[in-house]
PDB file of C-alpha atoms in Angstrom:
ATOM      1  CA  UNK A 397       3.932 -64.165  21.698  1.00 87.00           C
ATOM      2  CA  UNK A 398       2.243 -63.071  24.933  1.00 94.00           C
ATOM      3  CA  UNK A 399       1.996 -59.443  26.050  1.00 96.00           C
ATOM      4  CA  UNK A 400       0.634 -57.716  29.138  1.00 97.00           C
ATOM      5  CA  UNK A 401      -1.150 -54.459  28.385  1.00 98.00           C
ATOM      6  CA  UNK A 402      -3.897 -52.150  29.504  1.00 98.00           C
ATOM      7  CA  UNK A 403      -6.835 -51.877  27.143  1.00 98.00           C
ATOM      8  CA  UNK A 404      -9.945 -49.734  26.614  1.00 98.00           C
ATOM      9  CA  UNK A 405     -12.859 -51.495  24.922  1.00 98.00           C
ATOM     10  CA  UNK A 406     -14.222 -49.487  22.015  1.00 98.00           C
ATOM     11  CA  UNK A 407     -16.803 -51.911  20.646  1.00 96.00           C
ATOM     12  CA  UNK A 408     -18.075 -55.429  21.353  1.00 95.00           C
ATOM     13  CA  UNK A 409     -19.926 -57.733  18.956  1.00 94.00           C
ATOM     14  CA  UNK A 410     -21.439 -61.082  19.907  1.00 91.00           C
ATOM     15  CA  UNK A 411     -19.946 -64.024  18.030  1.00 90.00           C
ATOM     16  CA  UNK A 412     -21.488 -67.465  18.017  1.00 86.00           C
ATOM     17  CA  UNK A 413     -23.192 -68.799  21.119  1.00 84.00           C
ATOM     18  CA  UNK A 414     -20.597 -67.986  23.751  1.00 86.00           C
ATOM     19  CA  UNK A 415     -17.933 -65.659  22.348  1.00 90.00           C
ATOM     20  CA  UNK A 416     -17.420 -61.994  21.472  1.00 93.00           C
ATOM     21  CA  UNK A 417     -15.196 -59.976  19.181  1.00 95.00           C
ATOM     22  CA  UNK A 418     -13.893 -56.784  20.779  1.00 96.00           C
ATOM     23  CA  UNK A 419     -12.182 -53.773  19.259  1.00 97.00           C
ATOM     24  CA  UNK A 420      -9.726 -52.704  21.964  1.00 98.00           C
ATOM     25  CA  UNK A 421      -7.441 -49.682  22.128  1.00 98.00           C
ATOM     26  CA  UNK A 422      -4.410 -51.132  23.889  1.00 97.00           C
ATOM     27  CA  UNK A 423      -1.635 -49.145  25.493  1.00 97.00           C
ATOM     28  CA  UNK A 424       1.101 -51.370  24.085  1.00 96.00           C
ATOM     29  CA  UNK A 425      -0.221 -52.569  20.727  1.00 95.00           C
ATOM     30  CA  UNK A 426      -2.595 -49.851  19.538  1.00 95.00           C
ATOM     31  CA  UNK A 427      -5.981 -50.797  18.125  1.00 96.00           C
ATOM     32  CA  UNK A 428      -6.506 -54.547  18.049  1.00 96.00           C
ATOM     33  CA  UNK A 429      -9.428 -56.889  17.379  1.00 96.00           C
ATOM     34  CA  UNK A 430      -9.737 -59.794  19.810  1.00 96.00           C
ATOM     35  CA  UNK A 431     -11.750 -62.970  19.831  1.00 93.00           C
ATOM     36  CA  UNK A 432     -12.676 -63.717  23.452  1.00 92.00           C
ATOM     37  CA  UNK A 433     -14.057 -67.217  23.736  1.00 87.00           C
ATOM     38  CA  UNK A 434     -16.507 -68.674  26.220  1.00 82.00           C
ATOM     39  CA  UNK A 435     -17.410 -65.502  28.125  1.00 85.00           C
ATOM     40  CA  UNK A 436     -21.159 -65.727  27.441  1.00 78.00           C
ATOM     41  CA  UNK A 437     -21.714 -69.144  28.984  1.00 73.00           C
ATOM     42  CA  UNK A 438     -23.703 -67.886  31.974  1.00 62.00           C
ATOM     43  CA  UNK A 439     -26.348 -65.248  32.660  1.00 62.00           C
ATOM     44  CA  UNK A 440     -24.848 -64.567  36.046  1.00 52.00           C
ATOM     45  CA  UNK A 441     -24.085 -60.956  36.917  1.00 55.00           C
ATOM     46  CA  UNK A 442     -20.548 -62.089  37.646  1.00 55.00           C
ATOM     47  CA  UNK A 443     -19.983 -63.195  34.030  1.00 72.00           C
ATOM     48  CA  UNK A 444     -16.776 -61.739  32.630  1.00 83.00           C
ATOM     49  CA  UNK A 445     -18.737 -60.682  29.550  1.00 84.00           C
ATOM     50  CA  UNK A 446     -20.113 -57.894  31.745  1.00 89.00           C
ATOM     51  CA  UNK A 447     -16.631 -56.305  31.720  1.00 92.00           C
ATOM     52  CA  UNK A 448     -16.571 -55.998  27.932  1.00 95.00           C
ATOM     53  CA  UNK A 449     -18.754 -52.941  27.393  1.00 95.00           C
ATOM     54  CA  UNK A 450     -17.786 -49.851  25.414  1.00 96.00           C
ATOM     55  CA  UNK A 451     -15.313 -47.732  27.472  1.00 97.00           C
ATOM     56  CA  UNK A 452     -14.464 -50.471  29.989  1.00 97.00           C
ATOM     57  CA  UNK A 453     -10.827 -50.452  31.095  1.00 98.00           C
ATOM     58  CA  UNK A 454      -8.993 -53.761  31.315  1.00 98.00           C
ATOM     59  CA  UNK A 455      -5.727 -55.361  32.343  1.00 98.00           C
ATOM     60  CA  UNK A 456      -5.041 -57.947  29.663  1.00 97.00           C
ATOM     61  CA  UNK A 457      -2.704 -60.762  28.722  1.00 97.00           C
ATOM     62  CA  UNK A 458      -2.965 -61.182  24.972  1.00 96.00           C
ATOM     63  CA  UNK A 459      -1.458 -63.152  22.137  1.00 94.00           C
ATOM     64  CA  UNK A 460       0.035 -61.308  19.189  1.00 93.00           C
ATOM     65  CA  UNK A 461       0.403 -62.978  15.806  1.00 91.00           C
ATOM     66  CA  UNK A 462       1.289 -60.114  13.425  1.00 85.00           C
ATOM     67  CA  UNK A 463       0.111 -61.982  10.341  1.00 85.00           C
ATOM     68  CA  UNK A 464      -3.442 -62.238  11.722  1.00 88.00           C
ATOM     69  CA  UNK A 465      -6.102 -59.518  11.953  1.00 88.00           C
ATOM     70  CA  UNK A 466      -8.003 -61.240  14.775  1.00 94.00           C
ATOM     71  CA  UNK A 467      -6.016 -61.886  17.950  1.00 95.00           C
ATOM     72  CA  UNK A 468      -6.762 -63.986  21.044  1.00 94.00           C
ATOM     73  CA  UNK A 469      -6.929 -63.062  24.732  1.00 95.00           C
ATOM     74  CA  UNK A 470      -5.395 -65.354  27.335  1.00 94.00           C
ATOM     75  CA  UNK A 471      -6.877 -63.522  30.329  1.00 95.00           C
ATOM     76  CA  UNK A 472      -8.344 -60.190  31.351  1.00 96.00           C
ATOM     77  CA  UNK A 473      -9.720 -58.389  34.378  1.00 96.00           C
ATOM     78  CA  UNK A 474     -11.108 -54.958  35.202  1.00 96.00           C
ATOM     79  CA  UNK A 475      -8.413 -52.298  35.545  1.00 97.00           C
ATOM     80  CA  UNK A 476     -10.893 -49.701  36.807  1.00 97.00           C
ATOM     81  CA  UNK A 477     -14.451 -50.063  38.070  1.00 96.00           C
ATOM     82  CA  UNK A 478     -16.722 -47.140  37.262  1.00 97.00           C
ATOM     83  CA  UNK A 479     -18.658 -45.670  40.167  1.00 96.00           C
ATOM     84  CA  UNK A 480     -21.263 -43.585  38.329  1.00 95.00           C
ATOM     85  CA  UNK A 481     -20.756 -43.994  34.574  1.00 93.00           C
ATOM     86  CA  UNK A 482     -23.259 -46.770  33.961  1.00 85.00           C
ATOM     87  CA  UNK A 483     -25.868 -45.220  36.237  1.00 88.00           C
ATOM     88  CA  UNK A 484     -26.018 -41.891  34.367  1.00 94.00           C
ATOM     89  CA  UNK A 485     -27.413 -41.889  30.845  1.00 96.00           C
ATOM     90  CA  UNK A 486     -25.627 -38.608  30.032  1.00 96.00           C
ATOM     91  CA  UNK A 487     -22.204 -39.849  31.167  1.00 97.00           C
ATOM     92  CA  UNK A 488     -22.644 -43.100  29.294  1.00 96.00           C
ATOM     93  CA  UNK A 489     -23.638 -41.166  26.174  1.00 97.00           C
ATOM     94  CA  UNK A 490     -20.441 -39.099  26.358  1.00 98.00           C
ATOM     95  CA  UNK A 491     -18.342 -42.243  26.807  1.00 98.00           C
ATOM     96  CA  UNK A 492     -19.931 -44.007  23.819  1.00 97.00           C
ATOM     97  CA  UNK A 493     -19.364 -40.883  21.701  1.00 98.00           C
ATOM     98  CA  UNK A 494     -15.709 -40.757  22.770  1.00 98.00           C
ATOM     99  CA  UNK A 495     -15.172 -44.421  21.892  1.00 98.00           C
ATOM    100  CA  UNK A 496     -16.671 -43.903  18.426  1.00 97.00           C
ATOM    101  CA  UNK A 497     -14.340 -40.949  17.856  1.00 98.00           C
ATOM    102  CA  UNK A 498     -11.365 -43.160  18.767  1.00 97.00           C
ATOM    103  CA  UNK A 499     -12.499 -45.832  16.302  1.00 96.00           C
ATOM    104  CA  UNK A 500     -12.183 -43.218  13.568  1.00 95.00           C
ATOM    105  CA  UNK A 501      -8.884 -41.683  14.679  1.00 96.00           C
ATOM    106  CA  UNK A 502      -6.704 -44.675  15.579  1.00 93.00           C
ATOM    107  CA  UNK A 503      -4.793 -46.602  12.944  1.00 84.00           C
ATOM    108  CA  UNK A 504      -4.824 -50.378  13.394  1.00 82.00           C
ATOM    109  CA  UNK A 505      -1.861 -51.765  15.343  1.00 84.00           C
ATOM    110  CA  UNK A 506      -0.259 -48.339  15.714  1.00 88.00           C
ATOM    111  CA  UNK A 507       0.613 -47.615  19.370  1.00 94.00           C
ATOM    112  CA  UNK A 508      -0.476 -44.174  20.572  1.00 96.00           C
ATOM    113  CA  UNK A 509       0.553 -44.024  24.247  1.00 96.00           C
ATOM    114  CA  UNK A 510      -0.211 -40.311  24.718  1.00 98.00           C
ATOM    115  CA  UNK A 511      -3.707 -40.724  23.296  1.00 98.00           C
ATOM    116  CA  UNK A 512      -4.231 -43.802  25.447  1.00 98.00           C
ATOM    117  CA  UNK A 513      -3.170 -41.967  28.620  1.00 98.00           C
ATOM    118  CA  UNK A 514      -5.403 -39.014  27.730  1.00 98.00           C
ATOM    119  CA  UNK A 515      -8.415 -41.290  27.134  1.00 98.00           C
ATOM    120  CA  UNK A 516      -7.837 -43.180  30.375  1.00 98.00           C
ATOM    121  CA  UNK A 517      -7.709 -39.932  32.354  1.00 98.00           C
ATOM    122  CA  UNK A 518     -10.719 -38.486  30.533  1.00 98.00           C
ATOM    123  CA  UNK A 519     -12.908 -41.503  31.330  1.00 98.00           C
ATOM    124  CA  UNK A 520     -11.930 -41.418  34.995  1.00 98.00           C
ATOM    125  CA  UNK A 521     -12.769 -37.702  35.175  1.00 98.00           C
ATOM    126  CA  UNK A 522     -16.084 -38.320  33.419  1.00 98.00           C
ATOM    127  CA  UNK A 523     -16.858 -40.947  36.040  1.00 98.00           C
ATOM    128  CA  UNK A 524     -15.831 -38.727  38.968  1.00 97.00           C
ATOM    129  CA  UNK A 525     -17.327 -35.349  38.010  1.00 97.00           C
ATOM    130  CA  UNK A 526     -20.886 -34.310  38.871  1.00 96.00           C
ATOM    131  CA  UNK A 527     -23.182 -34.746  35.902  1.00 95.00           C
ATOM    132  CA  UNK A 528     -23.882 -31.000  35.727  1.00 94.00           C
ATOM    133  CA  UNK A 529     -20.214 -30.432  34.777  1.00 96.00           C
ATOM    134  CA  UNK A 530     -20.084 -32.646  31.693  1.00 97.00           C
ATOM    135  CA  UNK A 531     -21.885 -30.646  28.972  1.00 96.00           C
ATOM    136  CA  UNK A 532     -18.570 -29.512  27.413  1.00 98.00           C
ATOM    137  CA  UNK A 533     -16.830 -32.887  27.881  1.00 98.00           C
ATOM    138  CA  UNK A 534     -17.611 -34.126  24.324  1.00 98.00           C
ATOM    139  CA  UNK A 535     -16.020 -30.961  22.920  1.00 98.00           C
ATOM    140  CA  UNK A 536     -12.893 -31.409  25.018  1.00 98.00           C
ATOM    141  CA  UNK A 537     -12.485 -35.035  23.977  1.00 98.00           C
ATOM    142  CA  UNK A 538     -13.086 -34.270  20.310  1.00 98.00           C
ATOM    143  CA  UNK A 539     -10.537 -31.427  20.281  1.00 98.00           C
ATOM    144  CA  UNK A 540      -7.815 -33.100  22.348  1.00 98.00           C
ATOM    145  CA  UNK A 541      -8.110 -36.582  20.841  1.00 98.00           C
ATOM    146  CA  UNK A 542      -7.944 -35.019  17.387  1.00 97.00           C
ATOM    147  CA  UNK A 543      -4.880 -33.003  18.406  1.00 98.00           C
ATOM    148  CA  UNK A 544      -3.086 -36.085  19.753  1.00 97.00           C
ATOM    149  CA  UNK A 545      -3.915 -37.954  16.556  1.00 96.00           C
ATOM    150  CA  UNK A 546      -2.338 -35.134  14.536  1.00 96.00           C
ATOM    151  CA  UNK A 547      -5.362 -33.029  13.585  1.00 97.00           C
ATOM    152  CA  UNK A 548      -5.427 -29.549  15.091  1.00 96.00           C
ATOM    153  CA  UNK A 549      -7.048 -26.240  14.207  1.00 97.00           C
ATOM    154  CA  UNK A 550      -4.077 -23.874  14.458  1.00 98.00           C
ATOM    155  CA  UNK A 551      -3.954 -20.220  15.436  1.00 97.00           C
ATOM    156  CA  UNK A 552      -6.358 -18.130  17.497  1.00 97.00           C
ATOM    157  CA  UNK A 553      -9.112 -15.584  17.100  1.00 98.00           C
ATOM    158  CA  UNK A 554      -7.457 -12.139  16.964  1.00 98.00           C
ATOM    159  CA  UNK A 555      -8.181  -8.798  15.239  1.00 97.00           C
ATOM    160  CA  UNK A 556      -5.717  -9.880  12.532  1.00 97.00           C
ATOM    161  CA  UNK A 557      -7.083 -13.453  12.199  1.00 98.00           C
ATOM    162  CA  UNK A 558     -10.824 -13.222  12.914  1.00 98.00           C
ATOM    163  CA  UNK A 559     -11.959 -16.152  10.729  1.00 98.00           C
ATOM    164  CA  UNK A 560     -11.806 -19.898  11.402  1.00 98.00           C
ATOM    165  CA  UNK A 561     -11.172 -21.728   8.132  1.00 98.00           C
ATOM    166  CA  UNK A 562     -11.861 -25.425   8.681  1.00 98.00           C
ATOM    167  CA  UNK A 563     -10.633 -26.339   5.200  1.00 97.00           C
ATOM    168  CA  UNK A 564      -7.263 -24.668   5.782  1.00 97.00           C
ATOM    169  CA  UNK A 565      -7.220 -25.884   9.383  1.00 97.00           C
ATOM    170  CA  UNK A 566      -6.289 -22.504  10.816  1.00 98.00           C
ATOM    171  CA  UNK A 567      -7.413 -18.995  11.730  1.00 98.00           C
ATOM    172  CA  UNK A 568      -7.052 -16.597   8.814  1.00 98.00           C
ATOM    173  CA  UNK A 569      -7.251 -12.915   7.905  1.00 98.00           C
ATOM    174  CA  UNK A 570      -9.964 -13.484   5.293  1.00 96.00           C
ATOM    175  CA  UNK A 571     -13.214 -15.418   5.222  1.00 95.00           C
ATOM    176  CA  UNK A 572     -13.097 -18.912   3.745  1.00 94.00           C
ATOM    177  CA  UNK A 573     -14.426 -19.311   0.214  1.00 94.00           C
ATOM    178  CA  UNK A 574     -16.115 -22.560   1.291  1.00 95.00           C
ATOM    179  CA  UNK A 575     -18.664 -23.157   4.071  1.00 96.00           C
ATOM    180  CA  UNK A 576     -18.914 -23.233   7.004  1.00 96.00           C
ATOM    181  CA  UNK A 577     -18.255 -19.507   7.375  1.00 97.00           C
ATOM    182  CA  UNK A 578     -17.093 -18.963  10.959  1.00 97.00           C
ATOM    183  CA  UNK A 579     -16.529 -15.413  12.146  1.00 97.00           C
ATOM    184  CA  UNK A 580     -17.328 -12.980  14.955  1.00 97.00           C
ATOM    185  CA  UNK A 581     -18.520 -14.367  18.291  1.00 96.00           C
ATOM    186  CA  UNK A 582     -18.727 -17.878  16.885  1.00 97.00           C
ATOM    187  CA  UNK A 583     -15.078 -17.819  15.777  1.00 98.00           C
ATOM    188  CA  UNK A 584     -14.091 -16.470  19.208  1.00 98.00           C
ATOM    189  CA  UNK A 585     -15.954 -19.309  20.946  1.00 98.00           C
ATOM    190  CA  UNK A 586     -14.275 -21.928  18.750  1.00 98.00           C
ATOM    191  CA  UNK A 587     -10.909 -20.362  19.567  1.00 98.00           C
ATOM    192  CA  UNK A 588     -11.488 -20.417  23.332  1.00 98.00           C
ATOM    193  CA  UNK A 589     -12.636 -24.042  23.237  1.00 98.00           C
ATOM    194  CA  UNK A 590      -9.705 -25.016  21.029  1.00 98.00           C
ATOM    195  CA  UNK A 591      -7.205 -23.388  23.402  1.00 97.00           C
ATOM    196  CA  UNK A 592      -8.619 -24.874  26.635  1.00 98.00           C
ATOM    197  CA  UNK A 593      -5.748 -26.896  28.158  1.00 97.00           C
ATOM    198  CA  UNK A 594      -7.767 -28.989  30.602  1.00 97.00           C
ATOM    199  CA  UNK A 595     -11.235 -30.003  31.704  1.00 97.00           C
ATOM    200  CA  UNK A 596     -11.459 -27.362  34.431  1.00 96.00           C
ATOM    201  CA  UNK A 597     -10.938 -24.640  31.843  1.00 97.00           C
ATOM    202  CA  UNK A 598     -13.407 -25.977  29.315  1.00 97.00           C
ATOM    203  CA  UNK A 599     -16.058 -26.633  31.965  1.00 96.00           C
ATOM    204  CA  UNK A 600     -15.800 -22.925  32.849  1.00 97.00           C
ATOM    205  CA  UNK A 601     -16.663 -21.821  29.295  1.00 97.00           C
ATOM    206  CA  UNK A 602     -20.362 -20.985  29.478  1.00 96.00           C
ATOM    207  CA  UNK A 603     -22.338 -21.799  26.332  1.00 96.00           C
ATOM    208  CA  UNK A 604     -25.974 -22.126  25.393  1.00 96.00           C
ATOM    209  CA  UNK A 605     -27.083 -25.499  24.054  1.00 95.00           C
ATOM    210  CA  UNK A 606     -27.254 -24.002  20.564  1.00 95.00           C
ATOM    211  CA  UNK A 607     -23.708 -22.625  20.804  1.00 96.00           C
ATOM    212  CA  UNK A 608     -22.434 -25.920  22.158  1.00 96.00           C
ATOM    213  CA  UNK A 609     -24.041 -27.954  19.374  1.00 96.00           C
ATOM    214  CA  UNK A 610     -22.755 -25.565  16.697  1.00 97.00           C
ATOM    215  CA  UNK A 611     -19.224 -25.829  18.093  1.00 97.00           C
ATOM    216  CA  UNK A 612     -19.475 -29.623  18.198  1.00 97.00           C
ATOM    217  CA  UNK A 613     -20.640 -29.674  14.575  1.00 97.00           C
ATOM    218  CA  UNK A 614     -17.729 -27.455  13.527  1.00 98.00           C
ATOM    219  CA  UNK A 615     -15.076 -29.621  15.176  1.00 98.00           C
ATOM    220  CA  UNK A 616     -16.653 -32.769  13.701  1.00 98.00           C
ATOM    221  CA  UNK A 617     -16.659 -31.103  10.274  1.00 97.00           C
ATOM    222  CA  UNK A 618     -12.973 -30.245  10.741  1.00 98.00           C
ATOM    223  CA  UNK A 619     -12.147 -33.916  11.341  1.00 97.00           C
ATOM    224  CA  UNK A 620     -14.333 -35.028   8.437  1.00 96.00           C
ATOM    225  CA  UNK A 621     -12.375 -32.699   6.160  1.00 97.00           C
ATOM    226  CA  UNK A 622      -8.954 -33.895   7.280  1.00 97.00           C
ATOM    227  CA  UNK A 623      -9.264 -37.531   8.472  1.00 96.00           C
ATOM    228  CA  UNK A 624      -9.487 -40.054   5.655  1.00 91.00           C
ATOM    229  CA  UNK A 625     -12.670 -42.138   5.676  1.00 90.00           C
ATOM    230  CA  UNK A 626     -14.162 -40.328   8.685  1.00 93.00           C
ATOM    231  CA  UNK A 627     -17.700 -41.714   8.816  1.00 92.00           C
ATOM    232  CA  UNK A 628     -20.970 -40.334  10.111  1.00 93.00           C
ATOM    233  CA  UNK A 629     -21.130 -40.662  13.903  1.00 96.00           C
ATOM    234  CA  UNK A 630     -23.957 -42.973  14.938  1.00 96.00           C
ATOM    235  CA  UNK A 631     -23.717 -41.846  18.570  1.00 96.00           C
ATOM    236  CA  UNK A 632     -24.163 -38.137  17.782  1.00 96.00           C
ATOM    237  CA  UNK A 633     -27.995 -38.020  17.641  1.00 96.00           C
ATOM    238  CA  UNK A 634     -28.208 -39.794  21.002  1.00 95.00           C
ATOM    239  CA  UNK A 635     -25.574 -37.528  22.558  1.00 96.00           C
ATOM    240  CA  UNK A 636     -27.282 -34.350  21.411  1.00 94.00           C
ATOM    241  CA  UNK A 637     -30.697 -35.577  22.527  1.00 94.00           C
ATOM    242  CA  UNK A 638     -29.312 -36.255  26.003  1.00 92.00           C
ATOM    243  CA  UNK A 639     -27.140 -33.161  26.512  1.00 89.00           C
ATOM    244  CA  UNK A 640     -28.363 -30.472  24.136  1.00 87.00           C
TER     245      UNK A 640
END
């Protein structure tokens, strides 16, 4: 059966002499793996293989055979052409990090339209914003994508709940018995980041590079504790070297 859907490429692997296998987060069909044949037949800059990079946004016509793990693509074209993303190492690093997070959060073949819409908007904002605004973007994506996938640190930093317990997944009145032990100014920072409703708000939260990296580590640890089979992020060392 044929379907028309938007898609965001998460990962591309070369296959054979002319083909690729792409992991694509589709709006209609969730996470799918596609064999795309014959796209590497030319070295021309106009080759359609050039559209199949991590974070590229596509309009697709795809086949769906539910009994198969690897699907086929009838046709595809760019749904959005980035203006600055591929020119800026920092922006590209954030995008690759975001795509790796999605690979860990999305269940195969399970549509997640809210998460798709959020990711689409996030990537367009990442492309449009000046590079000096993006230092907190990885934190925003990590927090909001996790929330939309069902993983959320609940509560807030208050005099009655001054401790962030990542194992319990909430703010508590007493310090966790297991590390990391998050309290004081650090717990307040995590709370403000966690409560930021949009990119404008989170961009306005001023942090040192050390504070930013610690917060990123804490939110990654939270997902590792609660998402089954959450693996080590290969993009993290590159991201931190670029931004922090």
